[in-house]
Short mmCIF file of C-alpha atoms and ligand atoms in Angstrom, two decimals:
data_model
loop_
_atom_site.label_atom_id
_atom_site.label_comp_id
_atom_site.label_asym_id
_atom_site.label_seq_id
_atom_site.Cartn_x
_atom_site.Cartn_y
_atom_site.Cartn_z
CA MET A 12 -1.36 -28.94 -47.99
CA PHE A 13 -2.39 -30.41 -51.33
CA GLN A 14 -3.42 -27.18 -53.09
CA SER A 15 -0.05 -26.37 -54.62
CA LEU A 16 0.69 -29.85 -55.93
CA GLN A 17 1.30 -30.15 -59.65
CA PRO A 18 0.48 -33.27 -61.69
CA LEU A 19 3.37 -35.44 -62.83
CA PRO A 20 3.89 -36.32 -66.49
CA PRO A 21 2.49 -39.72 -67.55
CA ASP A 22 4.66 -42.79 -67.00
CA PRO A 23 6.74 -43.36 -70.17
CA ILE A 24 5.41 -46.92 -70.55
CA LEU A 25 2.14 -47.23 -68.61
CA GLY A 26 1.03 -43.77 -69.78
CA LEU A 27 0.93 -45.12 -73.34
CA SER A 28 -1.70 -47.70 -72.36
CA ALA A 29 -3.97 -44.92 -71.07
CA ALA A 30 -3.49 -42.89 -74.26
CA TYR A 31 -4.16 -45.99 -76.36
CA ARG A 32 -7.37 -46.75 -74.48
CA ALA A 33 -8.60 -43.19 -75.04
CA ASP A 34 -7.88 -43.30 -78.80
CA ALA A 35 -11.02 -43.80 -80.94
CA ASN A 36 -9.11 -44.87 -84.10
CA PRO A 37 -10.29 -48.45 -84.90
CA SER A 38 -6.86 -49.22 -86.41
CA LYS A 39 -4.97 -48.29 -83.24
CA VAL A 40 -2.17 -50.61 -82.09
CA ASP A 41 -0.54 -50.71 -78.66
CA LEU A 42 3.15 -51.57 -79.06
CA GLY A 43 3.92 -49.96 -75.69
CA VAL A 44 3.66 -51.93 -72.48
CA GLY A 45 5.34 -55.33 -72.37
CA VAL A 46 2.38 -57.66 -72.30
CA TYR A 47 2.03 -60.77 -74.47
CA LYS A 48 -0.94 -60.85 -76.83
CA ASP A 49 -2.11 -63.89 -78.76
CA ALA A 50 -3.11 -64.03 -82.44
CA ASN A 51 -6.50 -62.48 -81.54
CA GLY A 52 -4.96 -59.61 -79.64
CA ASN A 53 -5.88 -60.98 -76.21
CA THR A 54 -3.66 -61.53 -73.18
CA PRO A 55 -5.06 -64.89 -72.11
CA VAL A 56 -4.82 -66.52 -68.70
CA MET A 57 -2.52 -69.50 -69.31
CA ARG A 58 -4.28 -72.88 -69.23
CA ALA A 59 -2.24 -74.20 -66.29
CA VAL A 60 -2.91 -70.98 -64.38
CA LYS A 61 -6.68 -71.36 -64.85
CA ARG A 62 -6.50 -74.98 -63.67
CA ALA A 63 -4.36 -74.05 -60.68
CA GLU A 64 -6.85 -71.35 -59.71
CA GLU A 65 -9.66 -73.91 -59.78
CA ILE A 66 -7.60 -76.22 -57.58
CA LEU A 67 -6.84 -73.36 -55.18
CA VAL A 68 -10.48 -72.29 -54.89
CA ALA A 69 -11.44 -75.86 -54.06
CA SER A 70 -8.60 -76.59 -51.66
CA GLN A 71 -7.52 -73.38 -49.95
CA ASN A 72 -8.86 -73.34 -46.41
CA SER A 73 -7.34 -70.18 -44.95
CA LYS A 74 -6.51 -66.61 -45.86
CA ALA A 75 -4.33 -66.09 -42.79
CA TYR A 76 -1.17 -64.01 -43.18
CA VAL A 77 1.90 -65.40 -44.90
CA ALA A 78 5.44 -64.58 -43.75
CA PRO A 79 7.20 -61.37 -44.91
CA THR A 80 9.46 -63.67 -46.94
CA GLY A 81 6.43 -65.35 -48.55
CA ALA A 82 5.78 -69.05 -49.10
CA ALA A 83 8.83 -71.24 -48.56
CA GLY A 84 7.67 -73.77 -51.18
CA TYR A 85 7.27 -71.06 -53.83
CA ASN A 86 10.70 -69.63 -53.02
CA GLU A 87 12.31 -73.02 -53.57
CA ILE A 88 10.48 -73.45 -56.88
CA ILE A 89 11.69 -70.08 -58.14
CA ALA A 90 15.25 -70.92 -57.08
CA SER A 91 15.06 -74.28 -58.90
CA LEU A 92 13.71 -72.68 -62.08
CA MET A 93 16.46 -70.10 -62.03
CA LEU A 94 19.43 -72.18 -60.88
CA GLY A 95 18.51 -75.77 -61.73
CA ASN A 96 18.55 -78.34 -58.95
CA THR A 97 22.26 -79.19 -59.05
CA LEU A 98 23.45 -75.63 -58.67
CA LYS A 99 20.76 -74.95 -56.09
CA GLN A 100 22.08 -77.83 -54.02
CA PHE A 101 25.66 -76.69 -54.52
CA LEU A 102 24.82 -73.21 -53.23
CA SER A 103 22.87 -74.72 -50.36
CA ASP A 104 22.55 -72.31 -47.40
CA ARG A 105 24.58 -69.60 -49.14
CA ARG A 106 21.40 -68.75 -51.06
CA VAL A 107 18.33 -66.91 -49.82
CA THR A 108 15.17 -66.49 -51.92
CA VAL A 109 12.21 -64.44 -50.76
CA GLN A 110 8.84 -63.93 -52.45
CA THR A 111 8.14 -60.36 -53.53
CA PRO A 112 5.21 -58.42 -55.03
CA GLY A 113 6.33 -58.85 -58.65
CA GLY A 114 9.78 -58.11 -60.02
CA CYS A 115 9.28 -54.46 -59.06
CA GLY A 116 8.82 -55.41 -55.39
CA GLY A 117 11.96 -57.53 -55.66
CA LEU A 118 13.94 -54.63 -57.14
CA ARG A 119 12.72 -52.31 -54.41
CA ILE A 120 13.64 -54.70 -51.59
CA ALA A 121 16.99 -55.35 -53.29
CA ALA A 122 17.60 -51.60 -53.42
CA GLU A 123 16.92 -51.18 -49.71
CA PHE A 124 19.12 -54.17 -48.94
CA ILE A 125 21.94 -52.70 -51.03
CA ARG A 126 21.59 -49.34 -49.25
CA HIS A 127 21.85 -51.14 -45.94
CA ALA A 128 24.89 -53.19 -47.02
CA ASN A 129 26.72 -50.22 -48.55
CA PRO A 130 25.11 -46.75 -48.36
CA ASP A 131 27.76 -45.43 -50.77
CA ALA A 132 27.13 -48.03 -53.46
CA THR A 133 26.63 -46.93 -57.04
CA VAL A 134 24.54 -49.14 -59.28
CA TRP A 135 25.83 -49.30 -62.86
CA VAL A 136 22.98 -49.71 -65.32
CA SER A 137 23.10 -50.46 -69.03
CA ASP A 138 22.70 -47.57 -71.43
CA PRO A 139 19.81 -47.91 -72.14
CA THR A 140 17.93 -49.83 -69.47
CA TRP A 141 14.27 -50.43 -68.55
CA ALA A 142 12.62 -47.03 -68.09
CA ASN A 143 11.55 -47.89 -64.53
CA HIS A 144 14.91 -49.14 -63.23
CA ILE A 145 16.24 -45.76 -62.17
CA PRO A 146 12.94 -44.39 -60.73
CA LEU A 147 12.33 -47.62 -58.85
CA LEU A 148 15.82 -48.20 -57.46
CA GLY A 149 16.47 -44.47 -57.12
CA SER A 150 13.44 -44.00 -54.87
CA ALA A 151 15.29 -46.18 -52.35
CA GLY A 152 18.16 -43.68 -52.46
CA LEU A 153 20.65 -45.50 -54.68
CA LYS A 154 23.08 -43.66 -56.96
CA PHE A 155 23.57 -44.59 -60.60
CA LYS A 156 26.08 -44.58 -63.40
CA GLN A 157 25.68 -46.01 -66.87
CA TYR A 158 27.82 -48.48 -68.77
CA PRO A 159 27.72 -48.51 -72.58
CA TYR A 160 25.47 -51.28 -73.88
CA TYR A 161 23.47 -50.86 -77.08
CA ASP A 162 24.88 -49.41 -80.26
CA HIS A 163 21.98 -47.88 -82.17
CA SER A 164 24.02 -47.68 -85.38
CA THR A 165 25.02 -51.35 -85.51
CA HIS A 166 21.94 -52.62 -83.61
CA SER A 167 24.10 -54.74 -81.35
CA VAL A 168 25.78 -54.76 -77.95
CA LYS A 169 28.92 -52.60 -77.89
CA PHE A 170 30.61 -55.19 -75.78
CA ASP A 171 34.20 -53.90 -75.97
CA GLU A 172 33.10 -50.54 -74.58
CA MET A 173 30.93 -52.21 -71.97
CA LEU A 174 33.78 -54.43 -70.79
CA CYS A 175 36.20 -51.53 -70.74
CA CYS A 176 33.80 -49.59 -68.51
CA LEU A 177 33.14 -52.55 -66.21
CA SER A 178 36.87 -53.03 -65.74
CA GLU A 179 36.85 -49.68 -63.87
CA VAL A 180 33.90 -50.48 -61.57
CA PRO A 181 35.19 -50.81 -58.00
CA LYS A 182 34.36 -53.33 -55.29
CA GLY A 183 31.35 -52.07 -53.34
CA ASP A 184 29.49 -51.00 -56.49
CA LEU A 185 26.89 -53.08 -58.31
CA VAL A 186 26.45 -53.85 -61.99
CA LEU A 187 22.85 -54.39 -63.02
CA LEU A 188 22.54 -56.85 -65.92
CA HIS A 189 19.45 -58.15 -67.69
CA GLY A 190 19.37 -61.95 -67.35
CA CYS A 191 17.88 -62.36 -70.85
CA CYS A 192 15.64 -60.53 -73.33
CA HIS A 193 17.22 -57.15 -72.61
CA ASN A 194 14.56 -54.51 -72.02
CA PRO A 195 14.36 -52.27 -74.08
CA SER A 196 16.77 -53.43 -76.80
CA GLY A 197 16.22 -57.19 -77.14
CA ALA A 198 20.01 -57.49 -77.62
CA ASP A 199 21.45 -60.06 -75.23
CA LEU A 200 24.99 -61.00 -74.24
CA THR A 201 26.42 -64.06 -75.97
CA ARG A 202 27.79 -66.93 -73.88
CA GLU A 203 31.34 -65.73 -74.52
CA GLN A 204 30.38 -62.27 -73.34
CA TRP A 205 28.86 -63.63 -70.12
CA LEU A 206 32.15 -65.47 -69.54
CA ALA A 207 34.05 -62.21 -70.00
CA VAL A 208 31.68 -60.44 -67.57
CA ARG A 209 32.37 -63.15 -65.02
CA GLU A 210 36.12 -62.59 -65.39
CA VAL A 211 35.86 -58.84 -64.91
CA ALA A 212 33.52 -59.25 -61.94
CA LEU A 213 35.98 -61.65 -60.31
CA ALA A 214 38.92 -59.36 -61.04
CA GLN A 215 37.20 -56.17 -59.85
CA GLY A 216 35.14 -57.61 -57.01
CA PHE A 217 31.98 -55.61 -57.81
CA THR A 218 28.62 -57.25 -57.09
CA VAL A 219 26.47 -58.38 -59.99
CA PHE A 220 22.75 -57.68 -59.74
CA ILE A 221 20.56 -59.41 -62.34
CA ASP A 222 17.04 -58.50 -63.36
CA LEU A 223 15.47 -61.71 -64.67
CA ALA A 224 12.03 -60.66 -65.90
CA TYR A 225 11.76 -62.79 -69.04
CA GLN A 226 13.04 -66.31 -68.27
CA GLY A 227 11.58 -68.60 -70.93
CA LEU A 228 10.66 -65.85 -73.40
CA GLY A 229 13.96 -65.87 -75.31
CA ASP A 230 15.51 -69.24 -76.19
CA GLY A 231 14.11 -71.47 -73.44
CA LEU A 232 13.82 -71.80 -69.67
CA ASP A 233 17.36 -73.15 -69.28
CA ALA A 234 19.06 -71.36 -72.17
CA ASP A 235 17.80 -67.99 -70.90
CA VAL A 236 19.58 -68.38 -67.56
CA PHE A 237 22.99 -69.37 -68.91
CA GLY A 238 24.48 -66.13 -67.58
CA VAL A 239 22.65 -66.27 -64.25
CA ARG A 240 23.85 -69.82 -63.59
CA LEU A 241 27.39 -69.07 -64.72
CA LEU A 242 27.68 -66.16 -62.31
CA ALA A 243 25.83 -67.94 -59.51
CA GLU A 244 28.29 -70.82 -59.57
CA SER A 245 31.43 -68.74 -59.80
CA LEU A 246 30.94 -65.42 -58.01
CA PRO A 247 31.04 -65.17 -54.22
CA GLU A 248 27.96 -62.92 -54.17
CA LEU A 249 25.06 -62.30 -56.53
CA ILE A 250 21.61 -60.67 -56.46
CA VAL A 251 18.86 -61.85 -58.82
CA VAL A 252 15.31 -60.53 -59.11
CA SER A 253 12.84 -62.88 -60.82
CA SER A 254 9.39 -62.14 -62.17
CA CYS A 255 6.49 -64.44 -63.05
CA SER A 256 4.62 -61.65 -64.86
CA LYS A 257 5.62 -62.78 -68.33
CA ASN A 258 6.49 -66.48 -68.13
CA PHE A 259 3.38 -67.37 -66.10
CA GLY A 260 1.32 -64.46 -67.49
CA LEU A 261 0.62 -63.35 -63.90
CA TYR A 262 1.15 -59.65 -64.55
CA ARG A 263 -1.51 -58.23 -62.22
CA GLU A 264 -0.97 -60.86 -59.52
CA ARG A 265 2.40 -59.29 -58.66
CA THR A 266 4.44 -62.46 -58.37
CA GLY A 267 8.20 -62.24 -58.10
CA ALA A 268 11.20 -63.12 -55.97
CA LEU A 269 14.53 -61.81 -54.81
CA THR A 270 17.48 -64.18 -54.50
CA VAL A 271 20.71 -63.22 -52.76
CA ILE A 272 23.76 -65.49 -52.89
CA CYS A 273 26.34 -64.84 -50.19
CA GLU A 274 29.88 -65.99 -49.54
CA THR A 275 28.87 -67.92 -46.44
CA ALA A 276 25.76 -69.46 -44.91
CA GLU A 277 26.19 -67.14 -41.90
CA ALA A 278 25.97 -64.07 -44.13
CA ALA A 279 22.93 -65.56 -45.90
CA ALA A 280 21.19 -66.07 -42.54
CA ALA A 281 21.75 -62.39 -41.71
CA VAL A 282 20.54 -61.37 -45.18
CA THR A 283 17.28 -63.30 -44.65
CA THR A 284 16.49 -61.17 -41.61
CA LEU A 285 17.29 -57.95 -43.50
CA LEU A 286 15.06 -58.89 -46.44
CA ALA A 287 12.23 -59.89 -44.11
CA SER A 288 12.56 -56.60 -42.26
CA ALA A 289 12.57 -54.59 -45.52
CA ALA A 290 9.43 -56.41 -46.65
CA ARG A 291 7.75 -55.81 -43.29
CA ALA A 292 8.56 -52.10 -43.40
CA ASN A 293 7.23 -51.74 -46.96
CA TYR A 294 4.22 -54.00 -47.43
CA SER A 295 4.41 -56.43 -44.51
CA MET A 296 4.12 -59.49 -46.73
CA PRO A 297 3.72 -60.26 -50.42
CA PRO A 298 0.33 -61.10 -51.95
CA ASP A 299 -0.27 -64.83 -51.94
CA HIS A 300 -2.42 -65.68 -54.94
CA GLY A 301 0.14 -65.57 -57.79
CA ALA A 302 2.77 -67.46 -55.82
CA ALA A 303 0.19 -70.08 -54.81
CA ILE A 304 -0.67 -70.52 -58.50
CA VAL A 305 3.00 -70.99 -59.44
CA GLN A 306 3.52 -73.46 -56.61
CA THR A 307 0.37 -75.41 -57.55
CA ILE A 308 1.49 -75.64 -61.17
CA MET A 309 5.06 -76.63 -60.46
CA GLU A 310 4.12 -79.27 -57.88
CA ASN A 311 1.73 -80.93 -60.36
CA PRO A 312 3.55 -82.77 -63.21
CA GLU A 313 0.59 -82.51 -65.59
CA LEU A 314 0.15 -78.76 -65.04
CA SER A 315 3.86 -77.98 -65.17
CA THR A 316 4.22 -79.89 -68.46
CA ASP A 317 1.31 -77.96 -69.92
CA TRP A 318 2.71 -74.66 -68.64
CA ASP A 319 6.08 -75.45 -70.23
CA PHE A 320 4.32 -76.32 -73.50
CA GLU A 321 2.26 -73.12 -73.55
CA LEU A 322 5.29 -71.03 -72.68
CA LYS A 323 7.09 -72.59 -75.65
CA GLU A 324 4.13 -71.68 -77.87
CA ILE A 325 4.37 -68.08 -76.66
CA ARG A 326 8.13 -67.96 -77.20
CA ASP A 327 7.88 -69.51 -80.66
CA ARG A 328 5.12 -67.12 -81.61
CA ILE A 329 7.16 -64.08 -80.56
CA ASN A 330 10.16 -65.35 -82.51
CA SER A 331 8.02 -65.99 -85.58
CA LEU A 332 6.54 -62.48 -85.29
CA ARG A 333 10.07 -61.09 -85.34
CA ALA A 334 10.74 -62.93 -88.60
CA LEU A 335 7.35 -61.92 -89.99
CA LEU A 336 7.87 -58.22 -89.28
CA VAL A 337 11.27 -58.24 -90.98
CA ALA A 338 9.86 -60.12 -93.99
CA ARG A 339 6.80 -57.85 -94.34
CA LEU A 340 8.94 -54.70 -94.12
CA GLN A 341 11.12 -56.08 -96.88
CA THR A 342 8.15 -57.13 -99.04
CA ALA A 343 6.61 -53.69 -98.57
CA GLY A 344 9.75 -52.23 -100.13
CA VAL A 345 10.95 -50.45 -97.00
CA ASP A 346 14.41 -49.28 -97.86
CA ARG A 347 16.10 -50.04 -94.56
CA ASP A 348 17.64 -53.17 -93.10
CA PHE A 349 15.54 -54.32 -90.15
CA SER A 350 17.03 -57.83 -90.04
CA PHE A 351 18.48 -57.12 -86.58
CA ILE A 352 14.94 -57.46 -85.16
CA GLU A 353 14.97 -61.14 -86.08
CA LYS A 354 18.18 -61.72 -84.11
CA GLU A 355 16.97 -60.03 -80.92
CA LYS A 356 15.19 -61.78 -78.08
CA GLY A 357 12.10 -61.40 -75.95
CA MET A 358 9.31 -58.90 -76.30
CA PHE A 359 11.21 -55.80 -77.35
CA SER A 360 13.33 -54.22 -80.04
CA PHE A 361 14.11 -50.66 -80.96
CA LEU A 362 12.56 -49.64 -84.23
CA GLY A 363 15.36 -47.12 -84.57
CA VAL A 364 13.24 -44.23 -85.82
CA ARG A 365 13.57 -40.54 -84.86
CA LYS A 366 11.54 -38.82 -82.14
CA ASP A 367 9.43 -36.91 -84.68
CA GLN A 368 8.71 -40.17 -86.52
CA ILE A 369 7.62 -41.76 -83.23
CA GLN A 370 5.27 -38.84 -82.65
CA THR A 371 3.83 -39.27 -86.15
CA LEU A 372 3.32 -42.98 -85.56
CA ILE A 373 1.45 -42.19 -82.37
CA HIS A 374 -0.54 -39.12 -83.36
CA LYS A 375 -1.23 -39.76 -87.05
CA TYR A 376 -1.37 -43.57 -87.18
CA SER A 377 -2.39 -44.40 -83.58
CA ILE A 378 0.53 -46.80 -83.23
CA TYR A 379 1.71 -46.45 -79.66
CA LEU A 380 5.38 -47.11 -78.95
CA VAL A 381 7.77 -45.98 -76.22
CA GLY A 382 9.65 -42.69 -76.76
CA SER A 383 12.93 -44.58 -77.20
CA SER A 384 11.35 -46.30 -80.27
CA ARG A 385 10.94 -49.53 -78.28
CA ILE A 386 8.21 -51.72 -79.74
CA ASN A 387 6.50 -54.71 -78.18
CA ILE A 388 6.81 -57.43 -80.82
CA ALA A 389 4.41 -59.60 -78.81
CA SER A 390 1.55 -57.19 -79.58
CA MET A 391 1.59 -57.86 -83.30
CA ASN A 392 -0.69 -60.20 -85.20
CA GLU A 393 -1.88 -60.95 -88.74
CA ASP A 394 -4.61 -58.31 -88.40
CA ASN A 395 -2.36 -55.40 -87.47
CA ILE A 396 1.06 -56.20 -88.92
CA ASP A 397 0.43 -54.81 -92.41
CA TYR A 398 -0.97 -51.59 -90.95
CA ILE A 399 2.12 -51.32 -88.75
CA VAL A 400 4.41 -51.97 -91.73
CA GLN A 401 2.64 -49.44 -93.95
CA SER A 402 2.75 -46.83 -91.19
CA ILE A 403 6.47 -47.39 -90.61
CA LYS A 404 7.02 -47.13 -94.36
CA ALA A 405 5.10 -43.86 -94.45
CA VAL A 406 7.05 -42.23 -91.63
CA LEU A 407 10.39 -43.35 -93.02
C1 LIG B 798 7.57 -53.10 -69.78
O1 LIG B 798 8.77 -52.81 -69.81
O2 LIG B 798 6.76 -52.68 -70.62
C2 LIG B 798 7.05 -54.01 -68.70
O3 LIG B 798 8.10 -54.44 -67.90
C3 LIG B 798 5.94 -53.42 -67.94
C4 LIG B 798 6.33 -52.27 -67.07
O4 LIG B 798 5.95 -52.28 -65.89
O5 LIG B 798 6.98 -51.33 -67.53
#
């Protein structure tokens, strides 16, 4: 049965990490997978996370199963972080939040829920979008179309084209937006643009579906969810997938959530059963540890203040690396305007180099970046930035 199987090509993002690990070049740099690295090139466990783990080891007295929808306390914390308490109260029983195994688990359960609600639904994704959106949602049987998003020549969102496209999306379809720190481009919607998206969503009646993987990595925990909150308070229905991989640094603990806002509390009660059933059919229940860490941190004022502080340090460092890269490219005499990188948000930006130049960066200079020219800004530091700049200069 297995003899005729052929190997698949490496994953476009995770495959780079494997190639990087196998590379013997001491100057190698991994600008591929979206993982934060500190000034020493490490991905540290956040201080509050370490403390919460100590508390959990000392206090946890059972490893019995959790519910398919996860820990109720964690779900409320995620909803509060995303919506703020006032809006959360306003939405009341119209909102359902369930714990999921990371953002990916949330996307997968959302996809199955969407298929159940409307088997004919098309999900409209930004061009470009995260490389795993289509494989992940598509494996649940959803159909896709793209809306224009990033203009590689102006390095900005082509919003007029995007809006024009969205104004043709019918009721019953979904529009997948990135809540903040657009992956892969780093180019986010402005507040005015979110307002315009709200108007078109209300006029057309399509359902907005938000992937919120980077809350707190752009401008701040509240500023990054301006669009999410705007749509949550004004649209009858909304789907949001949250991830704690980046903002709590819980990557491998697979800690996420899926929130569905419905027109009525009755619909939300039905949705809860559908999400629980989808979880049960896939993985039975989400892993507990990461969610227990988040809950422990957020229920402890000292730990949550420290977490907020460390997250700000991470955010500020990424933003200063953006400025540093632009400045070093300029100082090195690179004859191209990279100032757009400084205006973008989150971990990623497109370098905007050709495919052959990407291959040269990888194979000659051991600088690993995604095939779209996406680079992880958060992987740079004082030790590697000049090598990166010189290598970019050489390939240009
Ligand atoms: C990324 O885009 O690099 C991250 O979201 C990690 C992943 O799973 O692809």
